[in-house]
Short mmCIF file of C-alpha atoms in Angstrom, two decimals:
data_model
loop_
_atom_site.label_atom_id
_atom_site.label_comp_id
_atom_site.label_asym_id
_atom_site.label_seq_id
_atom_site.Cartn_x
_atom_site.Cartn_y
_atom_site.Cartn_z
CA MET A 290 -0.14 -0.42 -0.56
CA GLY A 291 0.66 3.23 -1.15
CA GLU A 292 1.41 4.33 2.75
CA ASN A 293 3.79 2.19 3.24
CA VAL A 294 5.55 4.05 0.98
CA GLY A 295 5.34 6.72 3.48
CA ALA A 296 5.58 5.56 6.42
CA ALA A 297 9.08 4.04 4.73
CA ALA A 298 10.52 6.95 3.63
CA ARG A 299 10.09 9.22 7.41
CA ALA A 300 11.71 6.01 8.19
CA MET A 301 14.52 6.83 5.34
CA LYS A 302 14.61 10.20 6.89
CA ASN A 303 15.03 10.23 10.19
CA PHE A 304 18.95 8.13 10.25
CA GLY A 305 19.94 10.08 6.79
CA LEU A 306 18.56 7.76 3.85
CA ALA A 307 17.82 9.84 0.68
CA GLN A 308 17.36 7.53 -2.15
CA LEU A 309 14.41 5.89 -2.50
CA ARG A 310 13.69 2.48 -5.74
CA LEU A 311 10.34 1.29 -5.97
CA ILE A 312 9.98 -2.10 -7.45
CA ALA A 313 6.94 -3.16 -9.23
CA PRO A 314 5.11 -1.87 -6.76
CA LYS A 315 0.94 -2.76 -6.91
CA PHE A 316 -0.27 0.74 -6.63
CA GLU A 317 -0.38 3.65 -8.59
CA TRP A 318 2.53 6.46 -8.39
CA PRO A 319 2.60 9.24 -7.26
CA ASN A 320 0.29 7.85 -4.34
CA ASP A 321 -1.35 10.07 -2.61
CA ARG A 322 -1.65 8.42 0.50
CA ALA A 323 2.02 7.68 0.52
CA GLN A 324 2.60 11.54 0.61
CA MET A 325 0.04 11.54 3.36
CA LEU A 326 1.81 9.68 5.33
CA ALA A 327 5.54 10.44 4.45
CA SER A 328 5.48 14.25 6.07
CA GLY A 329 8.53 15.84 5.89
CA ALA A 330 10.01 13.31 3.53
CA GLY A 331 8.02 14.82 0.59
CA ASP A 332 11.40 15.16 -1.14
CA ILE A 333 12.05 11.54 -0.75
CA LEU A 334 9.27 10.02 -3.18
CA GLN A 335 9.62 13.08 -5.36
CA THR A 336 13.22 11.67 -6.41
CA ALA A 337 12.23 7.96 -6.01
CA THR A 338 12.68 5.77 -9.18
CA LEU A 339 10.51 3.52 -10.39
CA HIS A 340 11.18 -0.07 -12.38
CA ALA A 341 10.19 -3.08 -13.30
CA ASP A 342 11.48 -6.25 -11.36
CA ALA A 343 14.53 -6.70 -9.39
CA ALA A 344 17.31 -7.45 -12.03
CA GLY A 345 16.32 -3.40 -13.03
CA GLY A 346 15.87 -1.75 -9.85
CA LEU A 347 19.62 -3.37 -8.13
CA ALA A 348 20.99 -3.04 -11.76
CA GLY A 349 23.26 -0.27 -10.87
CA PHE A 350 24.50 -2.52 -6.76
CA ASN A 351 27.69 -4.15 -6.02
CA LEU A 352 26.28 -4.65 -2.38
CA VAL A 353 23.43 -5.86 -2.28
CA LEU A 354 21.58 -7.84 1.48
CA ALA A 355 18.06 -9.00 1.47
CA THR A 356 15.80 -7.81 4.67
CA THR A 357 13.67 -11.69 5.38
CA ALA A 358 12.08 -12.81 8.30
CA ARG A 359 11.64 -16.42 7.38
CA GLY A 360 13.31 -19.29 6.48
CA ARG A 361 14.96 -19.92 3.35
CA ASP A 362 15.49 -23.89 1.75
CA ILE A 363 18.46 -21.87 0.51
CA PRO A 364 21.70 -21.99 2.96
CA ARG A 365 22.47 -18.15 2.73
CA GLU A 366 23.73 -16.14 4.85
CA VAL A 367 22.14 -14.22 7.26
CA LEU A 368 22.31 -11.24 9.18
CA THR A 369 21.97 -8.81 12.49
CA PRO A 370 21.22 -5.30 11.22
CA ALA A 371 23.61 -4.17 13.22
CA GLU A 372 26.12 -6.53 11.30
CA ALA A 373 24.43 -5.62 8.01
CA ALA A 374 24.66 -1.76 8.31
CA ALA A 375 28.53 -2.50 9.31
CA ARG A 376 29.44 -4.66 6.43
CA LEU A 377 26.94 -1.77 4.32
CA ARG A 378 29.17 1.29 4.89
CA ASP A 379 32.47 -0.71 5.22
CA ALA A 380 31.68 -1.13 1.54
CA ALA A 381 29.81 2.54 0.74
CA HIS A 382 33.96 3.79 2.25
CA ARG A 383 35.44 2.24 0.14
CA GLY A 384 33.00 3.36 -3.46
CA LEU A 385 30.67 0.39 -3.46
CA LYS A 386 27.11 1.74 -4.72
CA THR A 387 24.80 -0.63 -1.64
CA ALA A 388 20.63 -1.84 -1.14
CA ILE A 389 19.29 -3.00 0.82
CA LEU A 390 15.73 -4.67 -0.33
CA PHE A 391 13.09 -5.00 1.43
CA GLY A 392 9.95 -7.13 0.81
CA GLY A 393 6.58 -6.19 0.62
CA GLU A 394 4.32 -6.24 3.30
CA ARG A 395 1.97 -10.03 2.89
CA ALA A 396 3.89 -12.05 0.91
CA GLY A 397 7.47 -9.82 1.43
CA LEU A 398 10.77 -11.13 -0.89
CA ASP A 399 10.87 -14.12 -3.48
CA ASN A 400 13.44 -16.58 -3.36
CA ASP A 401 13.93 -14.90 -7.44
CA GLU A 402 14.43 -12.17 -6.11
CA ILE A 403 16.50 -13.39 -2.00
CA SER A 404 19.23 -15.23 -5.33
CA LEU A 405 19.88 -11.38 -6.23
CA CYS A 406 20.72 -10.63 -3.42
CA ASP A 407 24.56 -11.22 -1.13
CA ALA A 408 23.53 -12.24 2.12
CA LEU A 409 20.16 -11.54 4.63
CA ILE A 410 19.05 -9.75 6.81
CA THR A 411 16.66 -10.84 9.99
CA ILE A 412 15.71 -8.38 12.29
CA PRO A 413 15.15 -9.49 16.05
CA THR A 414 11.50 -10.19 17.25
CA ALA A 415 9.89 -11.66 19.85
CA GLU A 416 8.14 -14.81 18.70
CA PHE A 417 4.62 -13.81 17.49
CA SER A 418 5.73 -10.43 16.14
CA SER A 419 5.43 -8.04 12.75
CA LEU A 420 6.65 -6.05 10.82
CA ASN A 421 6.00 -3.82 8.49
CA LEU A 422 7.88 -1.90 5.41
CA GLY A 423 8.06 1.26 7.77
CA GLN A 424 9.26 -0.24 10.97
CA ALA A 425 11.90 -2.45 9.35
CA VAL A 426 13.52 0.40 6.99
CA LEU A 427 12.84 2.72 10.73
CA LEU A 428 15.39 -0.09 12.14
CA LEU A 429 17.63 -0.83 9.59
CA GLY A 430 17.77 2.69 8.88
CA TYR A 431 19.01 2.92 12.53
CA GLU A 432 21.52 1.16 12.95
CA TRP A 433 23.10 2.66 10.21
CA LEU A 434 23.04 5.82 10.64
CA LYS A 435 25.11 4.24 14.69
CA SER A 436 27.05 2.35 12.56
CA ALA A 437 28.26 5.79 12.01
CA ASP A 438 27.80 6.66 14.73
CA ALA A 439 30.10 8.45 17.43
CA THR A 440 28.35 9.14 20.21
CA PRO A 441 29.51 7.67 23.79
CA PRO A 442 26.73 5.36 25.50
CA SER A 443 26.52 7.92 28.51
CA ARG A 444 27.83 11.58 28.78
CA ILE A 445 26.95 14.20 31.13
CA ARG A 446 24.31 17.10 28.72
CA GLN A 447 25.55 19.98 29.70
CA THR A 448 26.43 23.86 28.06
CA ILE A 449 28.85 25.09 31.19
CA ALA A 450 28.74 23.24 34.04
CA MET A 451 32.02 21.08 35.60
CA PRO A 452 31.79 18.55 38.63
CA ALA A 453 32.25 20.98 41.78
CA THR A 454 35.92 21.65 42.88
CA ARG A 455 37.04 19.80 45.45
CA ALA A 456 37.77 22.67 47.88
CA GLU A 457 33.68 23.69 46.70
CA LEU A 458 32.67 20.44 48.29
CA ILE A 459 34.36 20.38 51.63
CA GLY A 460 33.24 22.90 52.17
CA LEU A 461 29.69 22.25 51.77
CA PHE A 462 30.91 19.37 53.77
CA GLU A 463 31.87 21.21 56.47
CA HIS A 464 29.44 23.53 56.42
CA LEU A 465 26.36 21.38 56.72
CA GLU A 466 28.19 18.71 59.51
CA GLN A 467 28.96 20.78 61.16
CA GLU A 468 25.09 22.59 61.11
CA LEU A 469 24.05 18.19 61.91
CA ASP A 470 26.91 18.38 65.18
CA ALA A 471 24.78 22.06 66.35
CA ALA A 472 21.52 20.00 65.55
CA GLN A 473 23.01 17.50 68.71
CA PHE A 474 22.32 15.42 64.77
CA PHE A 475 25.08 12.67 65.97
CA PHE A 476 24.04 9.93 68.40
CA PRO A 477 26.00 8.04 69.89
CA ALA A 478 29.08 10.12 69.65
CA ALA A 479 31.38 7.38 68.84
CA LYS A 480 29.19 6.21 65.09
CA LYS A 481 29.98 9.83 64.48
CA GLY A 482 32.85 8.74 61.40
CA ALA A 483 30.71 6.12 60.57
CA MET A 484 27.97 8.45 60.32
CA VAL A 485 29.85 11.54 58.77
CA ARG A 486 31.36 8.95 55.95
CA ASN A 487 27.87 8.16 54.91
CA MET A 488 27.07 11.14 54.54
CA ARG A 489 29.93 12.76 52.20
CA ALA A 490 29.59 8.90 50.15
CA MET A 491 26.28 10.16 48.97
CA ILE A 492 26.73 13.74 47.89
CA LEU A 493 29.65 12.03 46.19
CA ARG A 494 27.73 10.03 43.99
CA SER A 495 25.13 12.54 43.28
CA GLY A 496 28.39 14.60 40.63
CA LEU A 497 27.06 18.49 41.74
CA THR A 498 29.03 20.91 40.20
CA ASP A 499 29.94 23.94 41.86
CA GLN A 500 26.97 25.77 41.78
CA GLN A 501 24.92 23.04 42.50
CA ALA A 502 26.71 22.69 46.41
CA ARG A 503 26.72 26.60 46.52
CA THR A 504 22.87 25.50 46.63
CA VAL A 505 23.36 22.83 48.52
CA ARG A 506 24.41 24.73 50.96
CA GLY A 507 21.82 27.91 50.77
CA MET A 508 19.46 25.06 51.54
CA ILE A 509 21.03 24.25 55.04
CA VAL A 510 21.36 27.90 55.72
CA ALA A 511 17.29 27.60 54.41
CA LEU A 512 16.17 25.46 56.75
CA VAL A 513 18.79 26.80 60.19
CA ARG A 514 17.44 29.92 59.76
CA ASN A 515 14.18 29.58 62.21
CA LYS A 516 16.33 27.79 64.06
CA TYR A 517 18.46 31.05 64.63
CA ARG A 518 15.33 33.43 64.67
CA GLY A 519 14.05 31.78 67.43
CA LYS A 520 16.97 32.81 70.12
CA THR A 521 17.02 36.30 69.46
CA MET B 205 -3.88 10.66 19.42
CA GLY B 206 -4.96 7.68 19.88
CA GLU B 207 -3.34 6.00 16.57
CA ASN B 208 0.22 6.42 17.99
CA VAL B 209 -0.97 4.18 21.87
CA GLY B 210 -1.88 2.00 19.18
CA ALA B 211 1.40 2.15 16.73
CA ALA B 212 3.39 1.89 20.39
CA ALA B 213 1.45 -1.15 21.14
CA ARG B 214 2.41 -2.81 18.17
CA ALA B 215 6.16 -2.23 18.43
CA MET B 216 6.37 -3.40 21.61
CA LYS B 217 4.68 -6.18 20.94
CA ASN B 218 7.02 -6.88 18.54
CA PHE B 219 9.56 -6.73 21.36
CA GLY B 220 7.95 -8.61 23.96
CA LEU B 221 6.90 -5.57 25.90
CA ALA B 222 4.21 -5.36 27.09
CA GLN B 223 3.03 -3.05 30.50
CA LEU B 224 1.79 -0.53 29.22
CA ARG B 225 0.98 2.67 31.58
CA LEU B 226 -0.66 5.88 29.83
CA ILE B 227 -0.47 9.18 31.70
CA ALA B 228 -3.03 11.80 31.48
CA PRO B 229 -4.40 11.45 28.03
CA LYS B 230 -5.38 13.65 25.83
CA PHE B 231 -8.02 11.15 24.36
CA GLU B 232 -11.41 8.73 25.43
CA TRP B 233 -9.86 5.62 26.77
CA PRO B 234 -9.94 3.12 25.53
CA ASN B 235 -9.91 4.16 22.25
CA ASP B 236 -11.07 2.84 18.76
CA ARG B 237 -8.27 4.04 17.16
CA ALA B 238 -5.47 2.88 18.71
CA GLN B 239 -7.90 -0.47 18.61
CA MET B 240 -7.05 -0.32 14.93
CA LEU B 241 -3.51 0.56 14.52
CA ALA B 242 -2.85 -2.02 17.40
CA SER B 243 -3.46 -5.16 14.84
CA GLY B 244 -2.30 -8.08 17.02
CA ALA B 245 -1.48 -6.17 20.38
CA GLY B 246 -4.84 -5.75 21.30
CA ASP B 247 -3.66 -7.47 24.63
CA ILE B 248 -1.43 -4.56 25.31
CA LEU B 249 -4.22 -2.35 25.13
CA GLN B 250 -6.58 -4.10 27.27
CA THR B 251 -4.36 -3.92 30.11
CA ALA B 252 -3.50 -0.78 30.31
CA THR B 253 -3.17 1.97 33.10
CA LEU B 254 -4.83 5.03 32.90
CA HIS B 255 -2.74 6.87 35.36
CA ALA B 256 -3.31 10.78 36.56
CA ASP B 257 0.26 12.25 36.87
CA ALA B 258 3.70 11.50 35.79
CA ALA B 259 4.39 10.31 39.42
CA GLY B 260 1.35 8.61 40.06
CA GLY B 261 1.86 6.68 36.85
CA LEU B 262 5.76 5.92 37.76
CA ALA B 263 5.07 5.12 41.61
CA GLY B 264 6.02 2.21 41.57
CA PHE B 265 9.43 1.76 39.68
CA ASN B 266 12.61 0.83 40.56
CA LEU B 267 14.97 2.36 37.57
CA VAL B 268 12.89 5.63 35.04
CA LEU B 269 14.81 6.16 32.08
CA ALA B 270 12.87 8.80 30.26
CA THR B 271 13.44 9.75 25.98
CA THR B 272 13.71 13.43 24.60
CA ALA B 273 14.61 14.91 22.15
CA ARG B 274 15.70 18.26 23.20
CA GLY B 275 18.42 19.61 24.85
CA ARG B 276 17.66 20.53 27.72
CA ASP B 277 19.13 23.08 30.75
CA ILE B 278 19.79 20.56 33.15
CA PRO B 279 23.24 18.81 33.49
CA ARG B 280 21.53 15.10 32.96
CA GLU B 281 23.26 11.82 32.22
CA VAL B 282 22.15 11.20 28.22
CA LEU B 283 22.67 7.56 26.98
CA THR B 284 21.71 5.90 24.05
CA PRO B 285 19.30 3.52 23.31
CA ALA B 286 21.37 0.69 24.01
CA GLU B 287 23.02 1.88 26.70
CA ALA B 288 19.30 2.13 28.26
CA ALA B 289 18.59 -0.65 27.48
CA ALA B 290 22.10 -2.39 29.29
CA ARG B 291 21.41 -0.57 32.02
CA LEU B 292 16.89 -1.54 32.27
CA ARG B 293 18.42 -5.38 31.43
CA ASP B 294 20.96 -5.52 35.08
CA ALA B 295 18.39 -3.72 36.85
CA ALA B 296 14.98 -5.66 35.61
CA HIS B 297 17.96 -9.05 36.24
CA ARG B 298 18.06 -7.72 39.58
CA GLY B 299 14.73 -7.63 40.45
CA LEU B 300 14.39 -3.64 39.81
CA LYS B 301 10.98 -2.80 38.65
CA THR B 302 11.97 -0.45 35.46
CA ALA B 303 10.35 1.25 33.22
CA ILE B 304 10.54 3.80 29.66
CA LEU B 305 8.97 7.53 29.61
CA PHE B 306 7.94 9.22 26.49
CA GLY B 307 6.22 11.44 25.16
CA GLY B 308 3.30 13.51 23.43
CA GLU B 309 3.37 13.98 20.03
CA ARG B 310 4.21 17.05 20.14
CA ALA B 311 4.77 18.90 23.58
CA GLY B 312 7.67 15.57 24.51
CA LEU B 313 8.37 15.25 28.26
CA ASP B 314 8.66 18.97 30.50
CA ASN B 315 10.79 19.92 32.92
CA ASP B 316 8.18 18.32 36.21
CA GLU B 317 8.35 14.54 34.53
CA ILE B 318 11.96 15.00 32.95
CA SER B 319 12.96 15.41 37.32
CA LEU B 320 11.47 12.20 37.90
CA CYS B 321 14.09 10.15 35.82
CA ASP B 322 17.52 8.77 36.17
CA ALA B 323 18.83 9.80 32.80
CA LEU B 324 17.59 10.63 30.02
CA ILE B 325 17.26 8.45 26.05
CA THR B 326 18.29 9.90 23.24
CA ILE B 327 17.74 8.43 19.98
CA PRO B 328 20.33 9.47 17.17
CA THR B 329 19.13 10.00 14.16
CA ALA B 330 20.11 13.03 11.28
CA GLU B 331 19.55 16.70 11.06
CA PHE B 332 15.68 17.81 10.93
CA SER B 333 14.28 14.37 11.88
CA SER B 334 11.21 13.79 14.29
CA LEU B 335 10.38 10.53 15.40
CA ASN B 336 6.48 9.34 16.26
CA LEU B 337 5.97 7.89 19.27
CA GLY B 338 5.06 4.04 17.64
CA GLN B 339 8.82 5.04 16.35
CA ALA B 340 10.39 5.80 19.80
CA VAL B 341 8.66 2.88 21.17
CA LEU B 342 10.53 0.58 18.53
CA LEU B 343 13.62 1.42 18.44
CA LEU B 344 13.71 1.31 22.00
CA GLY B 345 12.31 -1.74 22.27
CA TYR B 346 14.29 -3.33 20.17
CA GLU B 347 17.35 -1.96 21.83
CA TRP B 348 15.67 -4.36 24.66
CA LEU B 349 15.69 -6.80 22.75
CA LYS B 350 18.62 -7.02 21.15
CA SER B 351 20.35 -6.42 25.37
CA ALA B 352 19.42 -10.36 25.29
CA ASP B 353 19.62 -11.50 22.23
CA ALA B 354 22.75 -14.44 21.75
CA THR B 355 22.60 -13.69 17.25
CA PRO B 356 26.08 -14.29 16.12
CA PRO B 357 26.52 -11.40 14.35
CA SER B 358 26.77 -13.39 11.04
CA ARG B 359 25.36 -16.70 10.63
CA ILE B 360 24.29 -19.20 7.84
CA ARG B 361 21.04 -19.95 7.69
CA GLN B 362 20.54 -24.13 7.07
CA THR B 363 18.80 -26.57 7.86
CA ILE B 364 20.77 -29.70 6.94
CA ALA B 365 23.76 -28.80 4.55
CA MET B 366 26.98 -28.75 5.67
CA PRO B 367 29.85 -26.88 4.10
CA ALA B 368 31.53 -29.67 1.46
CA THR B 369 34.58 -32.87 2.58
CA ARG B 370 37.61 -32.08 1.30
CA ALA B 371 37.11 -35.19 -0.73
CA GLU B 372 34.21 -34.03 -2.64
CA LEU B 373 35.93 -30.43 -3.55
CA ILE B 374 38.67 -32.23 -4.68
CA GLY B 375 36.75 -34.49 -6.39
CA LEU B 376 35.49 -31.61 -8.33
CA PHE B 377 38.52 -29.53 -8.85
CA GLU B 378 39.93 -32.55 -10.37
CA HIS B 379 36.28 -33.18 -12.19
CA LEU B 380 36.67 -29.81 -14.12
CA GLU B 381 39.73 -28.84 -14.84
CA GLN B 382 40.18 -31.99 -16.59
CA GLU B 383 37.22 -31.50 -18.78
CA LEU B 384 39.25 -27.83 -18.89
CA ASP B 385 41.85 -29.40 -20.19
CA ALA B 386 40.57 -31.44 -22.68
CA ALA B 387 38.62 -28.46 -24.07
CA GLN B 388 41.97 -26.45 -23.77
CA PHE B 389 40.76 -23.87 -21.95
CA PHE B 390 44.50 -23.76 -20.01
CA PHE B 391 46.37 -21.34 -22.72
CA PRO B 392 49.19 -20.62 -22.41
CA ALA B 393 50.82 -24.08 -20.83
CA ALA B 394 52.70 -22.47 -18.37
CA LYS B 395 49.61 -20.32 -17.28
CA LYS B 396 48.72 -23.69 -15.80
CA GLY B 397 49.63 -23.67 -12.38
CA ALA B 398 48.16 -20.63 -11.32
CA MET B 399 44.90 -20.33 -12.95
CA VAL B 400 44.06 -23.70 -11.24
CA ARG B 401 44.95 -22.06 -8.26
CA ASN B 402 42.29 -19.03 -8.89
CA MET B 403 39.74 -21.47 -9.54
CA ARG B 404 40.61 -22.93 -6.49
CA ALA B 405 40.79 -20.75 -4.24
CA MET B 406 36.91 -18.85 -5.81
CA ILE B 407 35.89 -22.10 -5.40
CA LEU B 408 37.09 -22.93 -1.91
CA ARG B 409 35.83 -19.00 -1.35
CA SER B 410 31.96 -19.85 -2.15
CA GLY B 411 31.67 -22.25 0.10
CA LEU B 412 29.94 -24.95 -1.59
CA THR B 413 28.00 -27.58 0.83
CA ASP B 414 28.21 -31.46 -0.50
CA GLN B 415 25.47 -31.50 -2.32
CA GLN B 416 25.66 -27.82 -4.15
CA ALA B 417 29.53 -29.32 -5.24
CA ARG B 418 27.31 -32.67 -6.64
CA THR B 419 24.76 -29.99 -8.34
CA VAL B 420 28.38 -28.20 -9.61
CA ARG B 421 29.65 -31.09 -11.31
CA GLY B 422 25.89 -32.29 -12.59
CA MET B 423 26.21 -28.78 -14.54
CA ILE B 424 29.82 -29.51 -15.93
CA VAL B 425 29.07 -33.16 -17.42
CA ALA B 426 25.73 -31.70 -18.95
CA LEU B 427 27.91 -28.63 -20.27
CA VAL B 428 30.41 -31.02 -22.03
CA ARG B 429 28.32 -33.42 -22.76
CA ASN B 430 27.54 -31.42 -25.81
CA LYS B 431 30.43 -32.45 -27.22
CA TYR B 432 30.31 -36.13 -27.03
CA ARG B 433 27.76 -36.93 -28.38
CA GLY B 434 29.00 -34.41 -31.50
CA LYS B 435 32.85 -36.94 -31.64
CA THR B 436 30.28 -40.27 -31.85
#
């Protein structure tokens, strides 16, 4: 259906893929419903090319991988999406033209189409699952972008913030401990050392910035304000 | 919109996720359009629970990660989807209750909602991209399943086929070389050694099974048939 091609175009756009080839579509082209679902990826539909069969659509490519969910009767190499993306990326770096072949919604790819491809890709899913075309394109596009993505697994998103200096943290430790001492928080006295070490570890683990350490000190000042007021 | 929740349920189903919580939805619930798009994931919609706000919806969880596309003014840890999946998987193994929080289609999550989460997840995308809710759920679900998936990056899908024995391959080599010799293919004779080594390497690289090696020999027999006929 046209909708599926629209969703596929939108999925491609999200991951920087631009060149779409349609092989023997069973709907009219250009297609209004594809346009509707493509939202923002209309340029991909406009430059898409039409081909009568897989041999024609794939003619110019050096490496072609085919997505398939089902087992096949012929022994073929089957790749995970991540491994497929790595191979496509590597081939593209060497100047080769690369493509991923997706099957239609119902029938998938037939054995003749698969026989034109270098290897198969199977997306790992739970049992009784079914991915539609847009979903399959999205996952392969995602792995394609990921294969060249250098984002570290974990990072702290911040503009100017830096982890607090020891001086700022020690200032906070001593301020807090002094006020807690004054409030007779450390009881029994013999346990004070362990309690202080626990508190300090807790604060260190929270990874405060200088600004945040000062904010916590402001909170302490605010919390003890009434006590001093009461005394005057 | 209800459609987006339906697509999200379908995405969850594909990767073995079952428990859906809806926080202050702006559409009626149960929702017909959600049902329509869920196709096959209706059970997830039926057991979904409704919550008035994020604090209520997240109350029972030990680890909560929030998906967000935009930069935030507060320094928070930001994870890739793969790292997020690894942490959720690890926490689940330790018996913790874990959740991923997704924002609404337009507005996303607000800062108050994000302040309830342990870390953020950002999906790497191309510039000027926009993922809808169903797509975001699909990608996180995929990484979740992948984090426990032991599929090797590359494998040969076959039922009974095994790589050919050396005997079968050598039989093929000798058969082919003998017929080519008879057809005066090796010219000049001085190059025969190198040509044979090239051909053998080409055949070995194709990773034939015993059955396939026999098929190739059958092809050779067929190709030379006319020649022998001509002679009789």
